[in-house]
Amino acid sequence: MYTHNQLQQIANELRIDIIKAISRAKSGHPGGSLSAIDILVYLFFNEIKRTKENALDPDRHRFVLSKGHGVPALYAILARIGLISYEELMNLRVLGSRTQGHPSYLDLPYVEASTGSLGQGLSVAIGMALTAKIDKKSYRVYCMTGDGETQEGQIWEAILSAPKFNLDNLCVILDYNKSQIDGFTKDVMDLEPLKAKLEAFKWNVLEIDGHNFAEIENAFNIAREANGKPTYIIAHTIKGKGVSFMEDNVEWHGKAPNEKETELALQELQKLLVKNG
Amino acid sequence: MGKSTRLAFGETIAQLGEVNSNIVVLDADLSKSTMSSLFAKKFPERFFEMGIQEANMIGVSAGLALSGKIAYACSFACFITGRYDTIRISVAYTKANVRIIGTHAGIGIGEDGTTQMGLEDVSLMRSLPNFSVCQPCDEIETRELIKYSVEHNGPMYIRLTRQNVDKIFDDNYKFKFGKGVQLTDGNDAVIFATGALVAEAFKASNILKEKGYSLRVVNIHTIKPIDKEIIIKSAKECKLIFTAEDHNIIGGLGSAVAEVLSENYPAKIIRIGLPDVFGESGTPEALYKKYGFDAESLASRIETQLKQS
Ligand SMILES: Cc1ncc(C[n+]2csc(CCOP(=O)(O)OP(=O)(O)O)c2C)c(N)n1
């Protein structure tokens, strides 16, 4: 187990990798990658404990990134674990690379599912959780969705169906950064009151600060104990977290920083490392 | 370089909003990409931001259309045509005056990769009864097509590019629904092209001219109903027949041309398109080169065939 300080340090280091990779690709989605990275770092290092050895083990815990555009965060983690090389991470979106602009399962099996058309990943995760039940396996299935993504009808079909199958081995994490492309989620198509809706749909619902490792840890612990019910973690996050000019700024949903902006972002992120380390 | 056809769409629909108050526009969290934002800014009361809900958007568009509006439902080509059954029943079967605007079509979108590329959309929409399928090649043709679409009766699918495309036409261009446009004279080969590949085919004809070959380029902006006359006539007059489209080779323009010829003037045709594969990430230029869609690749492919024939 990593300490929360260690995880914070790793997450901030990976923030640097994310910015570098998107900047080199000259395209990609920084906002939703930076909001998700703390949760993903906790998940991969302390919860599912992904390593090179267990990466394709049939009994491994599964993770589906339903908001596929956040994949730079996932590639950064895979590179850190050594499942892809640093060069591959930096070849994000380059012709012929396994690090496609959105997750491609056949190119890179470590991403578990092909995603990027929003609204589909949670259903796939349910299928994996059902398999664990049928096969009497103890692996758990985790799925991260976006708040904009949660407007999709298929997400609500999935939310309706998971409790029917008593999928207490399924855990959804909503990266609730409150914004999407056309604006703030509350203006585009409000989800609230979300907790009440999910409880009415018979889920075990938790609400946390998605940048606080103690709260993240606590939520995953509770999810593991949930009996008979799938767990939905509403993780409040900040889009673009860590780079002041990207934070809560809709403009940085899907745009690469230019050279100067990259330098500024990296300077800020470097400072976070020193403070923490 | 001219504008992208999505930008020409956004500008035109924003202008038309002034003259026709029945026009309504809907988008699914991509208004800044589809350029429907230009309409939204001018006519907020006739613009509906649906969030990331393409199926709901299509159903709502059908309802708007069935009660007297002309509805433009906008998103990326892949996401919007992906809500097929809703389109099939609520729009096609009902003959609702919905215009489905699919932007970011083809591998020309580049780095975002397969999940964001409309690669099978023409095939899907072409097989729906009552639907027309159009793909303009430049900004002028887009403007004229969008103007026409306000008057058209029945559902339409309009396919647009993310990337900028060369200007082919000037301001005097007259758009005729259902009619192909012959852009260059030639008898050595004919290439029926659509969308972004019209400009590439046009450039290819210049490359071939330098080498002493004459290539006839025919722009097919209306893929359904297709202009049988121009296809049969060109096939009869040219030695070799090609089709070119930034779309899967199955079900799109190439298939439509093959259907016409096999029934009327059986002839060998060579279809250029994505060879029944998904796309991938890369720069638009690198992808066009890899899949043989750029002018040089088109020209050399045609030249090779001409030498063999
Ligand atoms: C079905 C579908 N419609 C539209 C898109 C285009 N798109 C990509 S990201 C995005 C916004 C996503 O917002 P959210 O889920 O909140 O993600 P985050 O803010 O975490 O990046 C949209 C509309 C898509 N990928 N899939």
Coordinates of C-alpha atoms and ligand atoms in Angstrom, one line a residue:
Chain A
M1 CA 0.0 0.0 0.0
Y2 CA 1.2 3.5 -0.8
T3 CA 0.8 6.3 1.6
H4 CA -1.5 9.1 0.7
N5 CA 1.5 11.4 0.3
Q6 CA 3.2 8.9 -2.0
L7 CA 0.0 8.7 -4.1
Q8 CA -0.3 12.4 -4.2
Q9 CA 3.3 12.7 -5.4
I10 CA 2.7 10.0 -8.1
A11 CA -0.5 11.7 -9.2
N12 CA 1.2 15.1 -9.6
E13 CA 4.1 13.5 -11.5
L14 CA 1.6 11.9 -13.8
R15 CA -0.1 15.2 -14.3
I16 CA 3.2 16.4 -15.8
D17 CA 3.2 13.3 -18.1
I18 CA -0.4 14.0 -19.2
I19 CA 0.4 17.6 -20.1
K20 CA 3.6 16.6 -21.9
A21 CA 1.8 13.9 -23.9
I22 CA -1.1 16.1 -24.9
S23 CA 1.1 18.9 -25.8
R24 CA 3.3 16.7 -28.0
A25 CA 0.2 15.3 -29.7
K26 CA -1.1 18.8 -30.2
S27 CA -4.5 17.5 -29.4
G28 CA -6.3 15.7 -26.6
H29 CA -8.3 16.3 -23.5
P30 CA -6.4 17.8 -20.5
G31 CA -9.4 18.9 -18.4
G32 CA -11.0 15.6 -17.8
S33 CA -7.7 13.8 -17.5
L34 CA -6.4 16.0 -14.8
S35 CA -9.7 15.8 -12.8
A36 CA -9.6 12.0 -12.9
I37 CA -6.0 11.3 -12.2
D38 CA -6.1 11.3 -8.3
I39 CA -8.9 8.7 -8.3
L40 CA -7.3 6.6 -10.9
V41 CA -3.9 6.6 -9.1
Y42 CA -5.6 5.4 -5.9
L43 CA -7.6 2.8 -7.8
F44 CA -4.6 1.3 -9.7
F45 CA -2.0 1.4 -7.0
N46 CA -4.0 0.8 -3.8
E47 CA -7.3 -0.8 -4.8
I48 CA -6.9 -3.1 -7.8
K49 CA -3.1 -3.1 -7.4
R50 CA -2.3 -3.4 -11.1
T51 CA 1.2 -4.8 -11.8
K52 CA 3.0 -6.1 -14.9
E53 CA 2.4 -9.6 -13.5
N54 CA -1.3 -9.5 -12.9
A55 CA -2.2 -7.1 -15.8
L56 CA -3.8 -9.9 -17.9
D57 CA -4.6 -12.4 -15.2
P58 CA -8.2 -13.7 -15.8
D59 CA -8.9 -13.1 -12.1
R60 CA -7.7 -9.5 -12.1
H61 CA -10.0 -6.7 -11.0
R62 CA -11.3 -4.9 -14.0
F63 CA -11.4 -1.2 -14.8
V64 CA -13.4 0.4 -17.6
L65 CA -12.8 4.0 -18.5
S66 CA -16.2 4.8 -19.9
K67 CA -15.2 8.5 -20.5
G68 CA -12.7 7.4 -23.1
H69 CA -11.4 10.8 -23.9
G70 CA -9.8 10.9 -20.4
V71 CA -7.4 8.2 -21.6
P72 CA -4.1 10.2 -21.3
A73 CA -4.6 9.7 -17.5
L74 CA -4.9 6.0 -18.0
Y75 CA -1.9 5.8 -20.4
A76 CA 0.2 7.8 -17.8
I77 CA -0.6 5.1 -15.2
L78 CA 0.1 2.2 -17.6
A79 CA 3.4 3.8 -18.4
R80 CA 4.2 4.2 -14.7
I81 CA 3.4 0.5 -14.1
G82 CA 5.6 -0.4 -17.1
L83 CA 2.8 -1.9 -19.2
I84 CA 3.6 0.6 -21.9
S85 CA 6.8 2.5 -22.4
Y86 CA 7.3 6.2 -21.7
E87 CA 7.9 6.6 -25.5
E88 CA 4.5 5.1 -26.2
L89 CA 2.9 7.5 -23.8
M90 CA 4.6 10.4 -25.6
N91 CA 3.5 8.9 -28.9
L92 CA -0.1 9.6 -27.9
R93 CA -2.3 9.9 -31.1
V94 CA 0.6 9.3 -33.5
L95 CA -0.2 7.2 -36.6
G96 CA 0.5 3.5 -35.8
S97 CA 0.8 3.9 -32.0
R98 CA -1.0 1.7 -29.5
T99 CA -1.8 4.9 -27.6
Q100 CA -4.8 5.8 -29.8
G101 CA -6.7 9.0 -29.2
H102 CA -9.4 6.9 -27.4
P103 CA -9.0 3.5 -25.8
S104 CA -8.6 0.7 -28.3
Y105 CA -8.8 -2.7 -26.7
L106 CA -7.4 -4.6 -29.7
D107 CA -4.4 -2.3 -29.9
L108 CA -3.8 -2.3 -26.2
P109 CA -5.6 -5.0 -24.1
Y110 CA -4.7 -3.2 -20.8
V111 CA -7.5 -0.7 -21.5
E112 CA -10.1 -3.5 -21.0
A113 CA -12.7 -2.0 -23.4
S114 CA -12.9 0.2 -26.5
T115 CA -14.6 3.4 -25.4
G116 CA -14.9 7.0 -26.5
S117 CA -18.4 7.0 -27.8
L118 CA -19.9 8.2 -24.5
G119 CA -22.5 6.2 -22.5
Q120 CA -21.3 2.7 -23.4
G121 CA -18.7 1.7 -20.8
L122 CA -20.9 1.1 -17.9
S123 CA -22.9 -1.5 -19.7
V124 CA -19.7 -3.3 -20.6
A125 CA -18.6 -3.1 -17.0
I126 CA -22.0 -4.7 -15.9
G127 CA -21.3 -7.5 -18.3
M128 CA -17.9 -8.1 -16.7
A129 CA -19.4 -8.0 -13.2
L130 CA -22.1 -10.5 -14.3
T131 CA -19.3 -12.8 -15.6
A132 CA -17.6 -12.7 -12.2
K133 CA -20.9 -13.7 -10.6
I134 CA -21.6 -16.6 -13.0
D135 CA -18.0 -17.9 -12.7
K136 CA -18.0 -17.4 -8.9
K137 CA -14.9 -15.2 -9.1
S138 CA -14.0 -12.6 -6.6
Y139 CA -12.7 -10.0 -8.9
R140 CA -14.4 -6.6 -8.8
V141 CA -15.3 -4.3 -11.6
Y142 CA -14.7 -0.5 -11.5
C143 CA -16.0 1.9 -14.1
M144 CA -15.4 5.7 -14.4
T145 CA -18.0 7.8 -16.1
G146 CA -18.2 11.6 -16.7
D147 CA -21.0 13.9 -15.7
G148 CA -21.7 15.0 -19.2
E149 CA -21.7 11.4 -20.2
T150 CA -24.3 10.7 -17.5
Q151 CA -26.8 12.5 -19.7
E152 CA -26.8 9.5 -22.1
G153 CA -29.9 7.3 -21.9
Q154 CA -27.8 4.2 -22.0
I155 CA -26.2 5.2 -18.7
W156 CA -29.6 5.3 -17.1
E157 CA -30.5 1.9 -18.6
A158 CA -27.3 0.6 -17.0
I159 CA -28.1 2.3 -13.7
L160 CA -31.5 0.7 -13.8
S161 CA -30.2 -2.7 -14.6
A162 CA -27.2 -3.2 -12.3
P163 CA -29.2 -3.4 -9.0
K164 CA -31.5 -6.0 -10.5
F165 CA -28.5 -8.4 -10.7
N166 CA -27.3 -7.6 -7.2
L167 CA -23.9 -6.5 -8.6
D168 CA -22.2 -5.7 -5.3
N169 CA -18.9 -6.4 -7.2
L170 CA -19.5 -3.3 -9.3
C171 CA -18.4 0.2 -8.4
V172 CA -19.0 3.3 -10.5
I173 CA -17.0 6.4 -10.0
L174 CA -18.4 9.6 -11.4
D175 CA -15.7 12.1 -12.2
Y176 CA -18.1 15.0 -11.3
N177 CA -16.1 17.9 -12.5
K178 CA -19.3 19.8 -13.3
S179 CA -18.4 20.7 -16.9
Q180 CA -18.5 19.3 -20.4
I181 CA -17.9 20.8 -23.9
D182 CA -20.8 23.3 -24.4
G183 CA -20.5 24.6 -20.8
F184 CA -21.2 23.7 -17.2
T185 CA -23.2 20.6 -16.7
K186 CA -25.9 22.3 -14.7
D187 CA -26.6 24.6 -17.7
V188 CA -26.2 22.0 -20.5
M189 CA -28.4 19.3 -18.9
D190 CA -28.5 19.2 -15.1
L191 CA -28.1 15.9 -13.3
E192 CA -29.2 17.1 -9.9
P193 CA -30.5 15.9 -7.5
L194 CA -28.2 13.1 -8.4
K195 CA -27.7 11.3 -5.1
A196 CA -31.5 11.0 -4.6
K197 CA -32.0 9.7 -8.1
L198 CA -29.4 7.0 -7.7
E199 CA -30.7 6.0 -4.3
A200 CA -34.2 5.7 -5.9
F201 CA -32.6 3.4 -8.5
K202 CA -31.4 1.2 -5.5
W203 CA -27.7 1.9 -5.5
N204 CA -25.4 2.2 -2.6
V205 CA -24.4 5.9 -3.1
L206 CA -21.3 7.7 -1.6
E207 CA -20.3 11.3 -2.1
I208 CA -16.6 12.3 -1.8
D209 CA -14.0 14.9 -2.7
G210 CA -12.3 13.2 -5.6
H211 CA -9.0 14.8 -4.9
N212 CA -8.8 13.7 -1.2
F213 CA -7.0 10.4 -0.9
A214 CA -8.5 9.7 2.6
E215 CA -12.0 10.1 1.3
I216 CA -11.2 8.0 -1.9
E217 CA -9.8 5.2 0.3
N218 CA -12.8 5.3 2.6
A219 CA -15.2 5.1 -0.3
F220 CA -13.5 2.1 -1.9
N221 CA -13.5 0.4 1.5
I222 CA -17.2 0.9 1.9
A223 CA -17.9 -0.2 -1.7
R224 CA -16.1 -3.5 -1.0
E225 CA -18.4 -4.2 1.9
A226 CA -21.6 -3.3 0.2
N227 CA -23.8 -6.4 0.3
G228 CA -26.1 -7.1 -2.6
K229 CA -25.9 -3.6 -4.1
P230 CA -23.7 -1.9 -6.7
T231 CA -21.9 1.2 -5.4
Y232 CA -21.9 4.6 -7.0
I233 CA -19.3 7.0 -5.9
I234 CA -20.1 10.6 -6.7
A235 CA -16.6 12.1 -6.7
H236 CA -16.6 15.9 -6.7
T237 CA -13.6 17.0 -8.8
I238 CA -12.2 20.0 -10.5
K239 CA -11.7 20.0 -14.2
G240 CA -8.1 20.7 -15.1
K241 CA -7.0 20.2 -11.5
G242 CA -3.4 21.3 -10.8
V243 CA -3.0 23.8 -13.6
S244 CA -4.5 27.1 -12.5
F245 CA -5.5 28.4 -15.9
M246 CA -7.2 25.2 -16.8
E247 CA -9.1 24.7 -13.6
D248 CA -12.9 25.0 -14.1
N249 CA -12.3 26.5 -17.5
V250 CA -14.6 24.9 -20.1
E251 CA -12.1 25.9 -22.8
W252 CA -9.6 23.3 -21.7
H253 CA -11.9 20.4 -22.2
G254 CA -10.4 19.2 -25.4
K255 CA -7.5 21.5 -26.4
A256 CA -3.8 21.0 -26.3
P257 CA -1.7 23.7 -24.7
N258 CA 0.7 25.5 -27.0
E259 CA 4.4 25.7 -26.2
K260 CA 4.1 28.7 -23.8
E261 CA 1.1 27.3 -22.0
T262 CA 2.8 24.0 -21.7
E263 CA 5.8 25.6 -20.0
L264 CA 3.5 27.5 -17.6
A265 CA 1.5 24.4 -16.8
L266 CA 4.7 22.4 -16.2
Q267 CA 6.1 25.1 -13.9
E268 CA 3.0 25.0 -11.7
L269 CA 3.0 21.2 -11.6
Q270 CA 6.7 21.1 -10.7
K271 CA 6.0 23.3 -7.7
L272 CA 3.4 20.9 -6.5
L273 CA 6.0 18.2 -6.5
V274 CA 8.5 20.1 -4.4
K275 CA 5.8 21.0 -1.9
N276 CA 4.7 17.4 -1.5
G277 CA 8.0 15.6 -1.8
Chain B
M1 CA -7.6 26.5 -48.5
G2 CA -11.3 27.2 -48.1
K3 CA -13.4 26.7 -45.0
S4 CA -14.5 23.5 -43.5
T5 CA -18.0 22.5 -44.6
R6 CA -19.2 22.5 -41.0
L7 CA -18.3 26.2 -40.7
A8 CA -20.1 27.0 -43.9
F9 CA -23.2 25.1 -42.5
G10 CA -23.1 27.1 -39.2
E11 CA -22.8 30.4 -41.0
T12 CA -25.6 29.6 -43.5
I13 CA -28.1 28.3 -41.0
A14 CA -27.5 31.4 -38.8
Q15 CA -28.4 33.5 -41.8
L16 CA -31.4 31.4 -42.8
G17 CA -32.7 31.7 -39.3
E18 CA -33.5 35.3 -40.1
V19 CA -35.6 34.6 -43.2
N20 CA -37.4 31.4 -42.0
S21 CA -38.7 31.5 -38.4
N22 CA -39.6 27.8 -38.6
I23 CA -36.0 26.7 -38.5
V24 CA -35.0 25.1 -35.2
V25 CA -31.6 23.7 -34.4
L26 CA -30.6 21.1 -31.8
D27 CA -27.2 20.0 -30.6
A28 CA -25.8 17.4 -28.2
D29 CA -22.9 19.1 -26.4
L30 CA -20.9 19.7 -29.6
S31 CA -22.3 23.0 -30.8
K32 CA -18.8 24.6 -30.9
S33 CA -17.6 21.8 -33.1
T34 CA -20.6 21.4 -35.4
M35 CA -20.8 25.2 -35.6
S36 CA -24.5 25.2 -34.7
S37 CA -23.3 27.6 -32.0
L38 CA -23.5 30.4 -34.6
F39 CA -27.2 29.8 -34.8
A40 CA -27.5 29.4 -31.0
K41 CA -26.0 32.8 -30.4
K42 CA -28.5 34.6 -32.7
F43 CA -31.6 32.6 -32.0
P44 CA -31.4 31.2 -28.4
E45 CA -35.2 30.7 -28.3
R46 CA -35.0 28.4 -31.4
F47 CA -31.9 26.5 -30.3
F48 CA -32.0 23.5 -28.0
E49 CA -29.0 22.3 -26.2
M50 CA -29.8 18.6 -25.5
G51 CA -26.6 17.6 -23.7
I52 CA -25.0 14.3 -24.5
Q53 CA -28.3 12.7 -25.6
E54 CA -28.2 12.0 -29.3
A55 CA -31.2 9.6 -29.3
N56 CA -33.4 11.9 -27.3
M57 CA -32.3 14.8 -29.6
I58 CA -33.4 12.9 -32.7
G59 CA -36.8 12.0 -31.2
V60 CA -37.4 15.6 -30.1
S61 CA -36.4 16.8 -33.5
A62 CA -39.0 14.5 -35.0
G63 CA -41.6 15.9 -32.7
L64 CA -40.7 19.5 -33.6
A65 CA -40.8 18.6 -37.3
L66 CA -44.2 16.8 -37.0
S67 CA -45.7 19.9 -35.5
G68 CA -44.5 22.3 -38.2
K69 CA -40.8 23.1 -37.6
I70 CA -37.8 22.3 -39.8
A71 CA -35.4 20.7 -37.4
Y72 CA -31.6 20.6 -37.8
A73 CA -30.2 18.0 -35.4
C74 CA -26.4 18.3 -35.2
S75 CA -23.6 16.1 -33.8
F76 CA -20.6 14.2 -35.1
A77 CA -21.6 11.9 -38.0
C78 CA -20.7 8.7 -36.0
F79 CA -22.7 9.6 -32.8
I80 CA -25.8 10.8 -34.5
T81 CA -26.2 8.1 -37.1
G82 CA -25.4 5.6 -34.4
R83 CA -28.9 6.2 -33.0
Y84 CA -30.2 4.3 -35.9
D85 CA -33.4 2.8 -34.7
T86 CA -34.7 6.1 -33.5
I87 CA -33.8 7.7 -36.8
R88 CA -35.5 4.8 -38.6
I89 CA -38.9 5.0 -36.9
S90 CA -39.3 8.5 -35.5
V91 CA -37.8 10.2 -38.6
A92 CA -37.6 8.0 -41.7
Y93 CA -40.8 6.0 -41.4
T94 CA -42.6 9.2 -40.4
K95 CA -41.1 11.3 -43.2
A96 CA -40.4 14.0 -40.6
N97 CA -38.7 17.1 -41.8
V98 CA -35.6 16.5 -39.8
R99 CA -32.2 17.4 -41.2
I100 CA -29.6 15.2 -39.6
I101 CA -26.3 17.1 -39.7
G102 CA -23.3 14.8 -39.3
T103 CA -20.0 16.6 -38.9
H104 CA -16.5 15.3 -38.4
A105 CA -17.0 12.7 -41.1
G106 CA -14.3 10.4 -42.3
I107 CA -10.7 9.8 -41.3
G108 CA -10.1 13.5 -42.1
I109 CA -10.8 14.3 -38.5
G110 CA -7.4 13.0 -37.5
E111 CA -6.0 12.4 -34.1
D112 CA -9.2 11.7 -32.1
G113 CA -9.3 8.4 -33.9
T114 CA -11.9 5.8 -34.7
T115 CA -14.4 6.4 -32.0
Q116 CA -15.1 10.0 -33.3
M117 CA -15.0 9.2 -37.0
G118 CA -18.1 8.8 -39.1
L119 CA -17.1 5.9 -41.3
E120 CA -20.2 3.9 -42.0
D121 CA -22.8 6.7 -41.8
V122 CA -23.5 7.0 -45.5
S123 CA -24.1 3.3 -45.7
L124 CA -26.5 3.4 -42.8
M125 CA -28.5 6.4 -43.9
R126 CA -28.6 5.4 -47.5
S127 CA -30.5 2.2 -46.6
L128 CA -33.3 4.1 -44.9
P129 CA -36.4 4.7 -47.0
N130 CA -37.5 8.3 -47.4
F131 CA -34.1 9.6 -46.5
S132 CA -31.9 11.7 -48.8
V133 CA -28.2 11.7 -48.3
C134 CA -26.0 14.7 -49.3
Q135 CA -22.4 15.5 -48.9
P136 CA -21.1 18.9 -50.2
C137 CA -17.5 19.3 -51.4
D138 CA -16.7 22.9 -50.4
E139 CA -18.1 25.9 -48.6
I140 CA -20.1 27.3 -51.5
E141 CA -21.8 24.0 -52.2
T142 CA -22.5 23.6 -48.5
R143 CA -24.1 27.1 -48.4
E144 CA -26.3 26.3 -51.5
L145 CA -27.2 22.9 -50.2
I146 CA -28.3 24.2 -46.8
K147 CA -30.4 26.9 -48.5
Y148 CA -32.0 24.1 -50.5
S149 CA -32.6 21.9 -47.5
V150 CA -35.1 24.4 -46.0
E151 CA -37.4 23.8 -49.0
H152 CA -36.8 20.1 -49.3
N153 CA -39.7 17.8 -48.2
G154 CA -38.7 14.8 -46.2
P155 CA -35.8 13.7 -44.0
M156 CA -32.2 14.5 -45.1
Y157 CA -28.8 13.4 -43.9
I158 CA -26.1 16.0 -44.6
R159 CA -22.5 14.9 -44.1
L160 CA -19.8 17.5 -43.3
T161 CA -16.1 17.8 -42.7
R162 CA -14.1 18.9 -39.7
Q163 CA -11.0 19.8 -41.8
N164 CA -10.8 22.8 -44.2
V165 CA -11.3 21.9 -47.8
D166 CA -10.3 23.7 -51.0
K167 CA -12.8 25.9 -52.7
I168 CA -14.1 24.3 -55.9
F169 CA -16.9 26.6 -56.8
D170 CA -17.4 30.4 -57.1
D171 CA -20.3 32.5 -55.9
N172 CA -22.4 31.9 -59.1
Y173 CA -22.6 28.1 -58.4
K174 CA -26.2 26.7 -58.6
F175 CA -26.9 23.7 -56.6
K176 CA -29.2 21.1 -58.1
F177 CA -30.4 18.4 -55.7
G178 CA -29.9 14.9 -57.1
K179 CA -27.6 16.1 -59.9
G180 CA -23.9 15.3 -60.2
V181 CA -21.5 18.0 -61.3
Q182 CA -18.9 17.3 -63.9
L183 CA -15.8 19.4 -62.9
T184 CA -13.2 18.4 -65.6
D185 CA -13.3 17.0 -69.1
G186 CA -11.6 13.7 -69.8
N187 CA -12.0 10.3 -71.3
D188 CA -9.1 8.3 -70.0
A189 CA -10.8 7.7 -66.7
V190 CA -13.7 9.1 -64.7
I191 CA -13.6 9.5 -60.9
F192 CA -16.9 9.9 -59.1
A193 CA -16.0 11.7 -55.8
T194 CA -17.8 13.1 -52.9
G195 CA -17.1 15.4 -50.0
A196 CA -13.5 16.2 -49.1
L197 CA -12.2 13.8 -51.8
V198 CA -13.6 16.0 -54.6
A199 CA -10.8 18.5 -54.1
E200 CA -8.2 15.7 -54.0
A201 CA -9.6 14.2 -57.2
F202 CA -9.6 17.6 -58.8
K203 CA -5.9 18.1 -57.9
A204 CA -5.2 14.5 -59.1
S205 CA -6.7 15.5 -62.5
N206 CA -4.1 18.3 -62.8
I207 CA -1.3 15.9 -61.9
L208 CA -2.5 13.5 -64.5
K209 CA -2.9 16.2 -67.1
E210 CA 0.8 17.0 -66.8
K211 CA 1.5 13.4 -67.6
G212 CA -0.7 13.4 -70.6
Y213 CA -3.8 11.8 -69.3
S214 CA -7.3 13.3 -69.1
L215 CA -9.3 12.6 -66.0
R216 CA -13.0 13.4 -65.7
V217 CA -14.0 14.4 -62.2
V218 CA -17.6 14.1 -61.3
N219 CA -18.8 15.5 -58.0
I220 CA -21.6 13.5 -56.5
H221 CA -23.0 15.7 -53.7
T222 CA -26.3 13.9 -53.6
I223 CA -25.6 10.2 -52.9
K224 CA -29.3 9.4 -52.6
P225 CA -31.2 9.8 -54.8
I226 CA -28.2 9.4 -57.1
D227 CA -27.8 10.9 -60.5
K228 CA -28.0 7.7 -62.7
E229 CA -27.7 9.7 -65.9
I230 CA -24.4 11.3 -65.3
I231 CA -22.9 8.0 -64.0
I232 CA -24.0 5.9 -67.0
K233 CA -23.0 8.6 -69.5
S234 CA -19.5 9.0 -68.0
A235 CA -19.0 5.3 -67.7
K236 CA -19.8 4.9 -71.4
E237 CA -17.4 7.7 -72.4
C238 CA -14.4 6.9 -70.2
K239 CA -12.0 3.9 -70.3
L240 CA -11.8 3.4 -66.5
I241 CA -14.2 4.1 -63.7
F242 CA -13.2 5.1 -60.1
T243 CA -15.1 6.2 -57.1
A244 CA -13.5 8.0 -54.1
E245 CA -14.9 8.7 -50.7
D246 CA -13.7 9.2 -47.1
H247 CA -15.9 6.4 -45.8
N248 CA -15.9 2.6 -45.6
I249 CA -15.7 1.1 -49.0
I250 CA -18.9 -0.8 -48.3
G251 CA -22.2 0.9 -48.6
G252 CA -21.2 4.4 -49.5
L253 CA -20.8 6.2 -52.8
G254 CA -18.8 3.3 -54.4
S255 CA -21.6 0.9 -53.7
A256 CA -24.2 3.3 -55.0
V257 CA -22.3 3.8 -58.3
A258 CA -21.8 0.0 -58.6
E259 CA -25.6 -0.5 -58.1
V260 CA -26.4 1.9 -60.9
L261 CA -23.8 0.5 -63.3
S262 CA -24.5 -3.2 -62.7
E263 CA -28.2 -2.6 -63.5
N264 CA -27.7 -0.3 -66.5
Y265 CA -24.2 -0.6 -68.0
P266 CA -22.2 -3.4 -66.4
A267 CA -18.6 -2.2 -66.2
K268 CA -15.6 -2.7 -63.9
I269 CA -15.3 0.0 -61.3
I270 CA -12.5 0.6 -58.8
R271 CA -13.7 1.8 -55.5
I272 CA -11.4 4.0 -53.3
G273 CA -12.4 4.2 -49.7
L274 CA -11.5 2.7 -46.3
P275 CA -10.9 -1.0 -47.0
D276 CA -13.5 -2.2 -44.6
V277 CA -11.5 -1.3 -41.5
F278 CA -11.9 1.1 -38.6
G279 CA -9.8 4.3 -38.7
E280 CA -7.0 5.2 -36.4
S281 CA -5.3 8.2 -34.8
G282 CA -2.9 10.3 -36.8
T283 CA -2.7 13.7 -38.5
P284 CA -5.3 14.1 -41.2
E285 CA -2.5 14.5 -43.8
A286 CA -0.8 11.3 -42.7
L287 CA -4.1 9.4 -42.7
Y288 CA -5.0 10.6 -46.2
K289 CA -1.6 9.4 -47.4
K290 CA -1.8 6.1 -45.6
Y291 CA -5.2 5.3 -47.1
G292 CA -4.4 6.7 -50.5
F293 CA -6.9 9.6 -50.3
D294 CA -4.6 12.4 -51.1
A295 CA -4.2 13.8 -54.7
E296 CA -0.8 12.2 -55.3
S297 CA -2.0 8.8 -54.2
L298 CA -5.2 9.1 -56.3
A299 CA -3.2 10.2 -59.3
S300 CA -0.6 7.4 -59.0
R301 CA -3.3 4.7 -58.5
I302 CA -5.2 5.9 -61.5
E303 CA -2.0 6.1 -63.6
T304 CA -1.0 2.6 -62.7
Q305 CA -4.4 1.3 -63.8
L306 CA -4.2 3.3 -67.0
K307 CA -0.9 1.8 -67.8
Q308 CA -2.2 -1.7 -67.3
S309 CA -5.3 -1.2 -69.3
Ligands
LIG1 C1 -21.9 9.7 -27.7 C2 -21.0 10.8 -27.7 N1 -21.4 12.0 -27.9 C3 -20.6 13.1 -28.0 C4 -19.2 12.9 -27.7 C5 -18.2 14.0 -27.8 N2 -17.7 14.4 -26.5 C6 -16.5 14.0 -26.1 S1 -16.1 14.4 -24.5 C7 -17.6 15.2 -24.4 C8 -18.0 15.9 -23.1 C9 -17.9 14.9 -21.9 O1 -18.2 15.5 -20.7 P1 -17.9 14.7 -19.4 O2 -18.6 13.4 -19.5 O3 -18.4 15.6 -18.3 O4 -16.4 14.5 -19.4 P2 -15.2 15.3 -18.6 O5 -15.8 16.6 -18.2 O6 -14.8 14.5 -17.5 O7 -14.1 15.4 -19.6 C10 -18.4 15.1 -25.6 C11 -19.7 15.7 -25.8 C12 -18.8 11.6 -27.5 N3 -17.5 11.3 -27.3 N4 -19.7 10.6 -27.5

